[in-house]
Every structure is written in C-alpha cells, then in structure tokens.
Short mmCIF file of C-alpha atoms in Angstrom, two decimals:
data_model
loop_
_atom_site.label_atom_id
_atom_site.label_comp_id
_atom_site.label_asym_id
_atom_site.label_seq_id
_atom_site.Cartn_x
_atom_site.Cartn_y
_atom_site.Cartn_z
CA MET U 1 8.72 -17.29 -16.32
CA PRO U 2 6.12 -14.46 -16.57
CA VAL U 3 7.18 -11.10 -15.08
CA PRO U 4 4.12 -9.72 -13.23
CA LEU U 5 5.95 -6.63 -11.96
CA ARG U 6 8.73 -4.60 -13.53
CA LEU U 7 10.14 -1.22 -12.51
CA SER U 8 12.11 0.55 -15.21
CA GLY U 9 14.42 3.55 -14.88
CA ILE U 10 13.05 4.65 -11.51
CA SER U 11 14.48 7.88 -10.06
CA LYS U 12 13.34 9.67 -6.91
CA ALA U 13 14.73 12.58 -4.91
CA PHE U 14 13.64 14.18 -1.64
CA GLY U 15 14.77 17.77 -1.91
CA PRO U 16 18.55 17.72 -2.40
CA VAL U 17 18.80 14.02 -1.42
CA SER U 18 18.71 11.53 -4.30
CA ALA U 19 17.11 8.30 -3.07
CA LEU U 20 17.04 6.36 -6.38
CA THR U 21 18.84 6.91 -9.68
CA GLY U 22 17.71 5.04 -12.79
CA VAL U 23 16.86 1.81 -10.94
CA SER U 24 15.41 -1.11 -12.91
CA PHE U 25 14.07 -4.13 -11.04
CA ASP U 26 11.69 -6.98 -11.77
CA VAL U 27 10.16 -9.95 -9.99
CA ARG U 28 9.04 -13.10 -11.79
CA ALA U 29 6.28 -15.55 -11.00
CA GLY U 30 7.65 -18.26 -8.73
CA ASP U 31 10.52 -16.04 -7.54
CA VAL U 32 11.52 -14.90 -4.08
CA HIS U 33 13.66 -11.91 -5.05
CA ALA U 34 15.69 -10.50 -2.18
CA LEU U 35 16.41 -6.76 -2.16
CA LEU U 36 19.45 -5.80 -0.09
CA GLY U 37 21.29 -2.63 0.80
CA GLU U 38 22.50 -0.44 3.63
CA ASN U 39 20.10 1.71 5.62
CA GLY U 40 19.05 4.56 3.36
CA ALA U 41 20.08 2.72 0.18
CA GLY U 42 16.60 3.24 -1.30
CA LYS U 43 15.01 -0.20 -0.80
CA SER U 44 11.83 0.95 0.94
CA THR U 45 11.51 3.95 -1.37
CA LEU U 46 11.60 1.63 -4.40
CA MET U 47 8.92 -0.62 -2.93
CA HIS U 48 6.78 2.36 -1.89
CA ILE U 49 6.80 3.41 -5.55
CA ALA U 50 5.92 -0.16 -6.57
CA TYR U 51 2.95 -0.02 -4.18
CA GLY U 52 1.69 3.46 -5.07
CA MET U 53 2.68 5.14 -1.81
CA LEU U 54 5.12 7.42 -3.65
CA ARG U 55 5.30 8.70 -7.23
CA ALA U 56 8.64 8.44 -8.98
CA ASP U 57 10.27 11.50 -10.54
CA ALA U 58 11.09 9.42 -13.62
CA GLY U 59 10.60 5.86 -14.88
CA GLU U 60 7.58 3.58 -15.03
CA VAL U 61 5.93 0.60 -13.35
CA ILE U 62 4.86 -2.21 -15.67
CA VAL U 63 2.30 -4.85 -14.60
CA THR U 64 1.59 -8.02 -16.56
CA ASN U 65 -1.37 -10.33 -15.90
CA GLY U 66 -1.60 -13.10 -18.48
CA ALA U 67 -1.68 -11.53 -21.92
CA ARG U 68 -2.48 -8.07 -20.56
CA THR U 69 0.28 -5.53 -19.84
CA GLU U 70 -0.31 -2.09 -18.29
CA ARG U 71 2.24 0.71 -18.01
CA PHE U 72 2.09 3.36 -15.30
CA PRO U 73 4.38 6.36 -15.91
CA ARG U 74 5.94 7.39 -12.55
CA GLY U 75 4.05 4.50 -10.92
CA PHE U 76 0.60 4.01 -9.45
CA VAL U 77 -1.45 6.97 -8.28
CA SER U 78 -2.39 5.20 -5.03
CA PRO U 79 -2.01 1.92 -3.09
CA LEU U 80 -5.64 1.17 -3.99
CA ARG U 81 -4.68 1.09 -7.67
CA ALA U 82 -1.68 -1.14 -6.87
CA ARG U 83 -3.87 -3.58 -4.95
CA GLY U 84 -6.26 -3.63 -7.90
CA CYS U 85 -3.32 -4.83 -10.00
CA GLY U 86 -2.64 -7.70 -7.59
CA ILE U 87 0.16 -6.16 -5.53
CA GLY U 88 0.21 -6.45 -1.74
CA MET U 89 2.71 -5.06 0.74
CA VAL U 90 3.81 -5.80 4.29
CA HIS U 91 5.30 -2.59 5.63
CA GLN U 92 8.27 -2.21 7.94
CA HIS U 93 6.07 -0.05 10.19
CA PHE U 94 2.72 -1.39 11.37
CA THR U 95 -0.42 -0.17 9.61
CA SER U 96 -3.08 -1.91 11.71
CA ILE U 97 -5.58 0.08 13.82
CA PRO U 98 -4.94 -0.63 17.52
CA ALA U 99 -8.56 -0.11 18.66
CA PHE U 100 -9.93 -2.62 16.11
CA SER U 101 -9.92 -6.39 16.40
CA VAL U 102 -7.57 -8.61 14.43
CA GLY U 103 -10.45 -9.73 12.21
CA GLU U 104 -11.57 -6.17 11.49
CA ASN U 105 -8.01 -5.20 10.52
CA VAL U 106 -7.67 -8.17 8.18
CA ALA U 107 -11.01 -7.27 6.56
CA LEU U 108 -9.85 -3.68 6.04
CA ALA U 109 -6.52 -4.76 4.55
CA ALA U 110 -8.16 -7.29 2.22
CA GLY U 111 -11.12 -5.11 1.24
CA TRP U 112 -13.72 -7.61 2.48
CA PRO U 113 -17.33 -6.46 2.88
CA GLU U 114 -17.72 -8.41 6.13
CA THR U 115 -17.62 -6.66 9.50
CA GLY U 116 -17.72 -7.68 13.18
CA ARG U 117 -17.99 -11.40 13.97
CA HIS U 118 -18.30 -12.35 10.29
CA ALA U 119 -14.96 -10.68 9.53
CA GLU U 120 -13.37 -12.30 12.57
CA ARG U 121 -14.50 -15.79 11.58
CA ARG U 122 -13.21 -15.34 8.04
CA ALA U 123 -9.90 -13.89 9.28
CA ALA U 124 -9.42 -16.78 11.71
CA GLU U 125 -9.90 -19.28 8.90
CA VAL U 126 -7.47 -17.46 6.61
CA SER U 127 -4.79 -17.16 9.28
CA ARG U 128 -5.04 -20.89 10.08
CA ARG U 129 -4.84 -21.78 6.38
CA LEU U 130 -1.72 -19.66 5.99
CA GLY U 131 -0.05 -21.30 8.99
CA LEU U 132 0.03 -17.98 10.87
CA PRO U 133 -2.67 -18.44 13.53
CA LEU U 134 -4.13 -15.39 15.28
CA ASP U 135 -6.93 -14.76 17.76
CA ALA U 136 -9.25 -12.89 15.39
CA ARG U 137 -11.28 -11.42 18.27
CA ALA U 138 -8.30 -9.90 20.08
CA LEU U 139 -7.82 -6.14 19.95
CA VAL U 140 -4.65 -5.18 18.11
CA GLU U 141 -3.57 -2.93 21.00
CA SER U 142 -3.24 -6.05 23.17
CA LEU U 143 -0.91 -7.85 20.76
CA SER U 144 2.84 -8.16 21.09
CA VAL U 145 5.09 -6.73 18.40
CA GLN U 146 5.61 -10.22 16.97
CA LEU U 147 1.88 -10.89 16.67
CA ARG U 148 1.25 -7.48 15.13
CA GLN U 149 3.87 -8.32 12.50
CA ARG U 150 2.06 -11.59 11.85
CA LEU U 151 -1.20 -9.67 11.43
CA GLU U 152 0.38 -7.44 8.77
CA ILE U 153 1.41 -10.51 6.78
CA VAL U 154 -2.00 -12.17 7.07
CA GLY U 155 -3.71 -8.94 5.96
CA ALA U 156 -1.58 -8.70 2.83
CA LEU U 157 -2.03 -12.35 1.87
CA ALA U 158 -5.77 -12.26 2.56
CA ALA U 159 -6.19 -9.79 -0.33
CA ASN U 160 -5.25 -12.49 -2.89
CA ALA U 161 -2.16 -10.65 -4.09
CA ARG U 162 -0.16 -12.04 -7.02
CA VAL U 163 2.91 -9.99 -6.05
CA LEU U 164 3.88 -9.66 -2.39
CA LEU U 165 6.30 -6.95 -1.24
CA LEU U 166 7.81 -7.70 2.19
CA ASP U 167 9.74 -4.90 3.91
CA GLU U 168 11.84 -6.41 6.75
CA PRO U 169 9.12 -8.93 7.72
CA SER U 170 11.37 -10.99 10.04
CA ALA U 171 12.97 -8.07 11.91
CA VAL U 172 10.99 -8.65 15.13
CA LEU U 173 10.34 -12.40 14.88
CA ALA U 174 11.87 -15.16 16.97
CA PRO U 175 13.91 -17.84 15.11
CA ARG U 176 11.05 -20.34 15.03
CA GLU U 177 8.66 -17.68 13.75
CA VAL U 178 11.17 -16.64 11.07
CA ARG U 179 11.34 -20.22 9.81
CA GLU U 180 7.53 -20.37 9.70
CA LEU U 181 7.35 -17.06 7.84
CA LEU U 182 9.93 -18.07 5.26
CA GLN U 183 8.04 -21.31 4.66
CA VAL U 184 4.88 -19.26 4.01
CA VAL U 185 6.87 -17.11 1.57
CA ARG U 186 8.29 -20.14 -0.26
CA ASP U 187 4.83 -21.75 -0.43
CA PHE U 188 3.35 -18.54 -1.90
CA ALA U 189 6.05 -18.45 -4.58
CA GLY U 190 5.64 -22.17 -5.18
CA ARG U 191 1.99 -21.57 -6.09
CA GLY U 192 3.08 -19.08 -8.75
CA GLY U 193 3.20 -15.94 -6.66
CA ALA U 194 6.03 -13.41 -6.88
CA VAL U 195 7.78 -12.12 -3.75
CA VAL U 196 10.13 -9.22 -3.11
CA LEU U 197 11.91 -9.71 0.23
CA ILE U 198 13.66 -6.68 1.74
CA THR U 199 15.90 -7.88 4.53
CA HIS U 200 19.18 -7.21 6.30
CA LYS U 201 19.46 -10.83 7.41
CA LEU U 202 21.64 -12.65 4.92
CA GLU U 203 20.58 -16.00 6.35
CA ASP U 204 17.00 -15.21 5.23
CA VAL U 205 18.26 -14.61 1.69
CA PHE U 206 19.93 -18.00 1.45
CA ALA U 207 17.03 -19.75 3.20
CA ALA U 208 14.23 -18.40 0.99
CA ALA U 209 15.36 -16.41 -2.08
CA ASN U 210 16.45 -17.55 -5.54
CA ARG U 211 17.38 -14.10 -6.91
CA VAL U 212 19.03 -11.11 -5.22
CA THR U 213 19.56 -7.44 -6.08
CA VAL U 214 21.75 -5.05 -4.09
CA LEU U 215 21.18 -1.28 -3.90
CA ARG U 216 23.89 1.10 -2.74
CA ARG U 217 23.07 4.78 -2.37
CA GLY U 218 20.14 4.48 -4.75
CA ILE U 219 21.94 2.58 -7.53
CA VAL U 220 21.84 -1.14 -8.40
CA THR U 221 25.32 -2.52 -7.75
CA ARG U 222 24.60 -6.24 -8.10
CA SER U 223 21.83 -8.49 -9.43
CA SER U 224 22.26 -12.25 -9.71
CA ALA U 225 21.07 -15.72 -8.75
CA VAL U 226 21.47 -16.49 -5.06
CA VAL U 227 23.34 -19.70 -5.85
CA ASP U 228 26.10 -17.58 -7.37
CA GLU U 229 26.62 -15.56 -4.17
CA THR U 230 28.03 -16.03 -0.69
CA PRO U 231 27.33 -14.05 2.50
CA HIS U 232 30.74 -12.43 2.06
CA SER U 233 30.10 -11.35 -1.53
CA LEU U 234 26.72 -9.85 -0.66
CA ALA U 235 28.08 -8.04 2.41
CA ARG U 236 30.85 -6.54 0.28
CA ALA U 237 28.34 -5.44 -2.36
CA MET U 238 26.18 -3.74 0.28
CA ILE U 239 28.89 -1.82 2.10
CA GLY U 240 31.47 -1.44 -0.66
CA GLY U 241 34.19 -3.41 1.14
CA ASP U 242 34.93 -5.77 4.01
CA LEU U 243 33.68 -5.31 7.56
CA PRO U 244 36.43 -4.52 10.08
CA ALA U 245 37.19 -7.23 12.62
CA ILE U 246 35.49 -6.90 16.00
CA LYS U 247 37.87 -6.49 18.92
CA ARG U 248 36.18 -7.60 22.11
CA ALA U 249 37.85 -7.08 25.48
CA ALA U 250 36.94 -9.06 28.59
CA ALA U 251 34.36 -7.38 30.82
CA VAL U 252 35.60 -5.65 33.96
CA ARG U 253 32.91 -5.86 36.62
CA GLY U 254 32.16 -2.67 38.53
CA GLU U 255 29.65 -1.86 41.26
CA VAL U 256 26.10 -3.16 41.48
CA GLN U 257 23.83 -0.88 39.44
CA VAL U 258 20.67 -2.98 39.27
CA HIS U 259 19.51 -5.09 42.22
CA ALA U 260 16.25 -7.01 42.55
CA ALA U 261 15.03 -8.96 45.57
CA ASP U 262 11.95 -11.22 45.34
CA LEU U 263 10.64 -9.03 42.56
CA ARG U 264 7.14 -9.76 41.25
CA LEU U 265 5.68 -7.96 38.26
CA ALA U 266 2.35 -7.45 36.53
CA SER U 267 1.31 -5.38 33.55
CA ARG U 268 -0.78 -2.24 33.87
CA ARG U 269 -2.22 -3.07 30.46
CA GLY U 270 -3.50 -6.44 31.57
CA ARG U 271 -6.97 -7.05 33.03
CA GLY U 272 -7.24 -9.54 35.84
CA LEU U 273 -3.94 -11.18 34.93
CA GLY U 274 -2.40 -11.01 38.41
CA VAL U 275 1.32 -11.58 38.79
CA ILE U 276 2.87 -12.58 35.47
CA ALA U 277 6.56 -12.57 36.36
CA GLY U 278 8.53 -13.45 39.45
CA PRO U 279 9.76 -13.82 42.04
CA MET U 280 13.14 -12.73 40.68
CA SER U 281 16.34 -11.91 42.55
CA PHE U 282 19.53 -10.77 40.81
CA SER U 283 22.35 -8.23 40.75
CA LEU U 284 23.73 -6.59 37.61
CA TYR U 285 27.05 -4.79 37.59
CA GLY U 286 28.61 -1.89 35.77
CA GLY U 287 30.88 -3.00 32.94
CA GLU U 288 28.64 -5.90 31.87
CA VAL U 289 26.49 -6.57 28.84
CA ILE U 290 23.54 -8.64 30.02
CA GLY U 291 21.76 -10.68 27.35
CA VAL U 292 18.10 -11.52 27.95
CA ALA U 293 16.69 -14.40 25.90
CA ALA U 294 12.97 -15.13 25.92
CA ILE U 295 10.03 -16.04 23.74
CA ASP U 296 7.47 -13.26 23.56
CA GLY U 297 4.94 -13.15 26.39
CA ASN U 298 7.02 -14.80 29.10
CA GLY U 299 7.46 -11.72 31.31
CA GLN U 300 10.66 -10.25 29.87
CA ARG U 301 8.84 -7.15 28.64
CA GLN U 302 7.63 -6.34 32.16
CA LEU U 303 11.09 -6.98 33.61
CA LEU U 304 12.90 -4.74 31.13
CA ARG U 305 10.38 -1.94 31.48
CA ALA U 306 10.44 -2.12 35.25
CA ILE U 307 14.23 -1.65 35.15
CA ALA U 308 13.74 1.25 32.71
CA GLY U 309 11.20 2.82 35.08
CA LEU U 310 8.32 2.82 32.61
CA ASP U 311 4.73 3.09 33.73
CA ASP U 312 3.40 0.05 31.88
CA ALA U 313 5.35 -2.33 34.16
CA CYS U 314 3.99 -2.68 37.69
CA ILE U 315 5.98 -3.91 40.70
CA VAL U 316 3.53 -5.74 42.95
CA ALA U 317 6.02 -7.20 45.44
CA GLY U 318 9.70 -7.20 46.32
CA SER U 319 12.21 -4.45 45.56
CA LEU U 320 14.11 -3.11 42.57
CA ASP U 321 16.94 -0.58 42.84
CA VAL U 322 18.37 0.93 39.63
CA ALA U 323 21.18 3.46 39.26
CA ARG U 324 20.34 6.65 37.36
CA PRO U 325 20.24 7.91 34.69
CA VAL U 326 18.59 5.12 32.72
CA ALA U 327 18.19 5.14 28.93
CA PHE U 328 15.67 2.98 27.09
CA ILE U 329 15.48 1.73 23.49
CA PRO U 330 11.96 0.35 22.84
CA GLU U 331 11.17 -2.59 20.59
CA ASP U 332 8.79 -0.52 18.42
CA ARG U 333 10.46 2.74 17.44
CA THR U 334 7.41 4.12 15.60
CA THR U 335 5.03 4.08 18.58
CA GLU U 336 7.44 4.51 21.48
CA GLY U 337 10.79 5.69 20.11
CA ILE U 338 10.03 8.69 17.94
CA VAL U 339 7.26 11.10 16.96
CA PRO U 340 7.32 10.91 13.14
CA ASP U 341 5.88 14.38 12.51
CA LEU U 342 8.44 16.12 14.72
CA THR U 343 11.92 17.12 13.59
CA LEU U 344 15.00 15.12 14.48
CA ALA U 345 16.09 17.89 16.87
CA GLU U 346 12.70 17.83 18.60
CA ASN U 347 12.86 14.03 18.92
CA VAL U 348 16.35 14.24 20.42
CA GLN U 349 15.13 16.82 22.94
CA LEU U 350 12.11 14.68 23.88
CA GLY U 351 14.48 11.90 24.88
CA ALA U 352 16.81 14.11 26.88
CA GLY U 353 15.16 13.32 30.21
CA ALA U 354 14.18 15.74 32.95
CA ASN U 355 15.39 19.27 32.32
CA SER U 356 15.09 21.93 34.99
CA ALA U 357 15.71 24.78 32.53
CA ARG U 358 12.75 27.07 31.89
CA TRP U 359 13.78 27.62 28.28
CA ILE U 360 15.20 25.28 25.64
CA ASP U 361 18.17 26.51 23.65
CA TRP U 362 17.07 25.16 20.28
CA GLY U 363 20.29 26.27 18.63
CA ALA U 364 22.22 24.04 21.02
CA VAL U 365 19.74 21.18 20.48
CA ARG U 366 20.16 21.40 16.69
CA SER U 367 23.92 21.49 17.07
CA ARG U 368 23.89 18.44 19.34
CA THR U 369 21.53 16.64 16.95
CA ALA U 370 23.79 17.38 13.98
CA HIS U 371 26.71 15.94 15.95
CA LEU U 372 24.75 12.75 16.71
CA LEU U 373 23.66 12.38 13.07
CA ALA U 374 27.29 12.47 11.99
CA LEU U 375 28.55 10.28 14.85
CA PHE U 376 26.00 7.51 14.19
CA ASP U 377 25.84 7.87 10.39
CA VAL U 378 22.14 8.78 10.46
CA ARG U 379 21.45 9.72 6.85
CA ALA U 380 19.11 12.70 6.89
CA ALA U 381 18.83 16.18 5.39
CA GLY U 382 19.68 17.71 8.78
CA PRO U 383 18.39 18.34 12.33
CA ASP U 384 15.24 20.06 11.01
CA ALA U 385 14.16 17.11 8.85
CA ARG U 386 11.01 15.34 10.00
CA ALA U 387 11.63 11.91 11.53
CA ALA U 388 9.07 10.44 9.13
CA THR U 389 11.41 11.19 6.19
CA LEU U 390 14.09 8.81 7.50
CA SER U 391 14.30 5.17 6.51
CA GLY U 392 13.42 2.69 9.25
CA GLY U 393 17.05 1.82 9.85
CA ASN U 394 18.04 5.47 10.18
CA GLN U 395 15.17 6.05 12.60
CA GLN U 396 16.55 3.19 14.71
CA LYS U 397 20.03 4.70 14.64
CA LEU U 398 18.54 8.02 15.81
CA VAL U 399 16.82 6.31 18.77
CA PHE U 400 20.11 4.65 19.74
CA ALA U 401 22.07 7.90 19.31
CA ARG U 402 19.67 9.69 21.63
CA ALA U 403 20.02 6.99 24.28
CA PHE U 404 23.82 7.10 23.95
CA ASP U 405 23.75 10.88 24.33
CA ARG U 406 22.27 10.58 27.84
CA ALA U 407 25.47 8.88 29.07
CA PRO U 408 23.36 6.40 31.08
CA ARG U 409 24.58 4.28 33.95
CA VAL U 410 22.00 1.68 32.87
CA LEU U 411 20.88 1.10 29.27
CA VAL U 412 17.88 -1.14 28.55
CA ALA U 413 17.62 -2.08 24.88
CA GLU U 414 14.81 -4.06 23.23
CA ASP U 415 15.88 -5.21 19.75
CA PRO U 416 18.45 -2.40 19.40
CA THR U 417 19.50 -3.40 15.87
CA ARG U 418 16.03 -4.01 14.45
CA GLY U 419 16.03 -3.04 10.78
CA LEU U 420 19.75 -2.26 10.65
CA ASP U 421 22.14 -3.46 7.97
CA VAL U 422 25.18 -5.60 8.76
CA GLN U 423 27.59 -2.68 9.05
CA ALA U 424 25.28 -0.61 11.27
CA THR U 425 24.55 -3.68 13.41
CA GLN U 426 28.25 -4.25 14.01
CA SER U 427 28.71 -0.57 14.85
CA ILE U 428 25.88 -0.71 17.41
CA HIS U 429 27.34 -3.87 18.98
CA GLU U 430 30.69 -2.14 19.33
CA ARG U 431 29.04 0.91 20.93
CA LEU U 432 27.17 -1.31 23.39
CA ARG U 433 30.48 -2.88 24.37
CA ALA U 434 32.08 0.56 24.67
CA MET U 435 29.27 1.78 26.94
CA ALA U 436 29.81 -1.22 29.20
CA ALA U 437 33.59 -0.68 29.16
CA ALA U 438 32.94 2.89 30.33
CA GLY U 439 31.08 1.55 33.37
CA ALA U 440 27.46 1.27 32.25
CA THR U 441 25.24 -1.76 32.80
CA VAL U 442 23.92 -2.68 29.34
CA ILE U 443 20.86 -4.95 29.16
CA VAL U 444 19.96 -6.29 25.73
CA HIS U 445 16.94 -8.33 24.73
CA SER U 446 16.73 -9.35 21.09
CA SER U 447 14.34 -11.51 19.11
CA ASP U 448 17.51 -12.74 17.36
CA LEU U 449 19.04 -15.29 19.73
CA ASP U 450 22.36 -15.14 17.88
CA GLU U 451 22.59 -11.43 18.69
CA VAL U 452 22.09 -12.13 22.40
CA LEU U 453 24.84 -14.74 22.31
CA ALA U 454 27.16 -12.45 20.34
CA VAL U 455 27.06 -9.44 22.70
CA ALA U 456 26.42 -10.84 26.18
CA ASP U 457 28.84 -11.33 29.07
CA ARG U 458 26.04 -12.93 31.10
CA ILE U 459 22.91 -14.62 29.76
CA PHE U 460 19.54 -14.61 31.48
CA VAL U 461 16.54 -16.57 30.21
CA VAL U 462 12.98 -15.60 31.11
CA ALA U 463 10.49 -18.46 30.70
CA HIS U 464 6.99 -18.67 32.15
CA GLY U 465 7.69 -15.63 34.32
CA THR U 466 10.80 -17.07 35.97
CA LEU U 467 14.41 -15.96 35.55
CA ARG U 468 17.44 -18.23 35.13
CA GLU U 469 21.07 -17.39 34.50
CA LEU U 470 22.97 -19.70 32.16
CA PRO U 471 26.73 -20.08 31.71
CA ALA U 472 28.07 -17.49 29.26
CA ASP U 473 29.69 -20.20 27.14
CA CYS U 474 26.62 -22.44 26.88
CA GLY U 475 25.52 -23.39 23.39
CA ARG U 476 22.65 -22.05 21.34
CA ASP U 477 20.60 -25.22 21.83
CA VAL U 478 20.91 -24.96 25.63
CA VAL U 479 19.58 -21.41 25.58
CA GLY U 480 16.81 -22.38 23.17
CA ASP U 481 15.70 -25.25 25.44
CA ALA U 482 15.69 -22.92 28.44
CA MET U 483 13.51 -20.42 26.54
CA VAL U 484 10.75 -23.03 26.30
CA GLY U 485 11.16 -24.03 29.96
CA LEU U 486 13.36 -27.10 29.57
CA ARG U 487 16.28 -27.70 31.89
CA PRO U 488 19.55 -29.27 30.71
CA VAL U 489 20.10 -32.93 31.50
CA ALA U 490 22.65 -33.27 34.33
#
C-alpha cells in the first residue's frame, strides 16, 4: 500500500529531557496505526512534529501523494503547511473557540470561506454525513466535554485530510460514542485514508487498528501487526514488565460525610432551563468509593459540582451538607484543572485551598511540589517547569497529586484517569482506594463505565435528572440500561 506519511530518524529534546531518540514511524493508506506508550513516552511530541506544531532536532518528515514525494528536514514549518499536504489532527486538548458557534469553528478548522449561517449549514451537513451530528448553531462554550471532542473530530475531517492524526480521541467519550467514533475511523481508512490512533485504551487498538507501534521513553520498542499481539504483550511492551496484582480490601463504612435531602439543582450557565436535577436524597459515608454512572447531560455534572462546592452548580431547593475539606478533579484539566503558562509549583499552590498566611513560602511550595512529582511519577523537569510543557497524562497526574495533597474528607473526581496509561490508571485506582480506606468519601464519575464498576463500593446512576442506587454486584448491562432510564425487569 502507498505510504502517505513517513517520519524518519526523529529526535527531539526539551532542555535536558530527551523526548524522542531516532524514532522512525510510518502510516499507510488504508491503515489504522495505533501508537502506544506510557505517559511522557513521546507519542504526542511525535505527532506534533508530524503536524508542524514542533520542529524536530534531527530527522525528516516525508509525504507522498501519488507519484509526488516531498521531504521536509526537521518536519513542517507550521500546521498550515501540514494541512496543505493533507494531514489533519485531532488534539488531546481542545482547540475550538468557546465564543464561536460550532459551524464557525468547523469552518475555521477546515479553511472554508463561508461564515455565519452559511458555515453553520455546511458544518451541519458534514457532521451528519460523518455520523457525528452536532447543533451547528450552538456556541461551543455551551457544549459538554464529549460534544466538544466530537467537534474537534468533525473539524479535522471536514478539511479533507488524507492522513488523520488522533491524539486520545476517545478519552472523554461514553462507550456508545467510542463505538461510533471507531466506526468513523475504520470507514475513513476503508476509503483509503491513513489514521494514526494514539490511545491508552487497549480495547480501542483491537477494535479499530491493524498495525501498532509502542514507544517507551522516546524509543520504539515494538512495531507489528495487531493480529500478532495480545493485550498482555502490549501492556508489557509499554511498561517494561507485568502490572502488579491489585489488592482490594472490603470497605469499612465510617460516618456520614455527604448528606442530601430533597435536593434540586439547576445550572448557573443555563438560560431558562429551570430545575434540571432532583429531587435527590442520599447519604455517603467515609471509607466508601462511590461510582456515578451517567450519560452526559443527565444532571450528574450539577450534582458533582454541588458536592464540590463550585459556583456553576446551583441548589434551588432542599439541603446538601458536605464535610470539609473537599478536593475536586475536573473533567477538563486544561480549562479547569491547571493554568498552562504557570509553573507546576504555582499550579500546586493555586489548588491548595484557602490560606490565611499573608505571605507564601515559595521555597516550601517548590519542595512540596517536587515531593508530589516524585510520589506520583509526574515526569517533568522540576517544580519550576511550565505546566504546558507536560504531556496530557502527566498534567492529569499533577491535578490528582494536588487533590491528594489536600488530605480531603471528600474527593469528587470527574474522569480522574483521563489520558493515563494502564500503569498510571492502576496506580490512581489504588490511591483512590487508599484515600477511602483512610476515611475519605471518594466520589468517582467516569465516561468509562468499566472504570466505575472496577472502583466502586456503591453505584449510583443519574438519568433524566433522577438518582438511583443499584446493587454493587449488578452487571454492566443493568447499569447501562439504568443510564438510559430503563428499569430492570422484576
């Protein structure tokens, strides 16, 4: 098959940190080529070079279109040049403009001349054709994380790319949406397109990819056909060995730390929506991990943020009592979890909560940050590195480390392992269990239903603004039915 994109001998360093060393990688027409590796292994850096966002220190990018081949020493000079060569990218972090409509954002991403209603009509047609429907007139700031991810994919495909680079595209999608996305990816490859799929979800690799390459600390350690691999072999290649077995102790219930009575919620961001969740009554105890399963837009966001004490959730009736301190891990780390242009130490201090001290001892903050970086294996140059220099997975580990550092009595976590590799995900699950064992109430909502089932002592489902508790040992299908409002047959 033709090879529309080849990267040869790519090396890249950030100061003393070597991100890539002599990496060669190609993607063929008709391929879905999965790119795997631990957080900080160099996956996103490699794709940023392929898309012209970074220049390599050494190596070249080679693009072939029919009989024409072009070589770009150190890669493209800009993403505009990459798009001109038929390369599109869906980034791990959102690039859409919140104040613009969906249609306007698609037009910008695709380089269309249309604006306003003309762009919105064209974007609506494209999104329907791709099987990823969107309200083209909606403002991006009103969209959920899942719909913003869908917008990024539509924008990339609308530009008629021949090569599509996908950086963790399913990280925030529900299972049904993941299946739809992977079908779109397979269809694109089936029409002769070439796809690079960066993911930490091994099930996505076996569902969609035909080739796989593994990076470990900036070096290719494995490259093969997917049919020749197993989840175990790929996990070993990524982490350099086997994962330790998880030891899970039974929960010991403590005192009530979250109590709601006839709670009704609305959103401060909504206009004329009225009550969108409730009434809800429940008690959550110290020592428990509470799993919250829900399809986006059913009221779980308002519930979780009300418990966390955030201003964008509004209690309009009933009562909610929550033990303090509370720590919060937001679903979108880049807009709510960190400030990319600040240092890691500054980001840790921002999340420290109320501080009555007149002065901040920055030496102590840097020391504490260095301790957290080591404790949570956050791979960074040090406490004074800017947060923007971290990979997405390492940014997520920093957000979790900061929450852990507060020693909360209640932890509210939205997609706490988003963008994390298998080893880091297991480590976070173990820390969530340890926090509960130490007496905290841990509340976890994840777009990955299997994660909810894996960590939870009690399972709550939010559907159409109502809350139900299901038996902890109920099956996946029972929870899935409850998420769409169905009740089990007696």
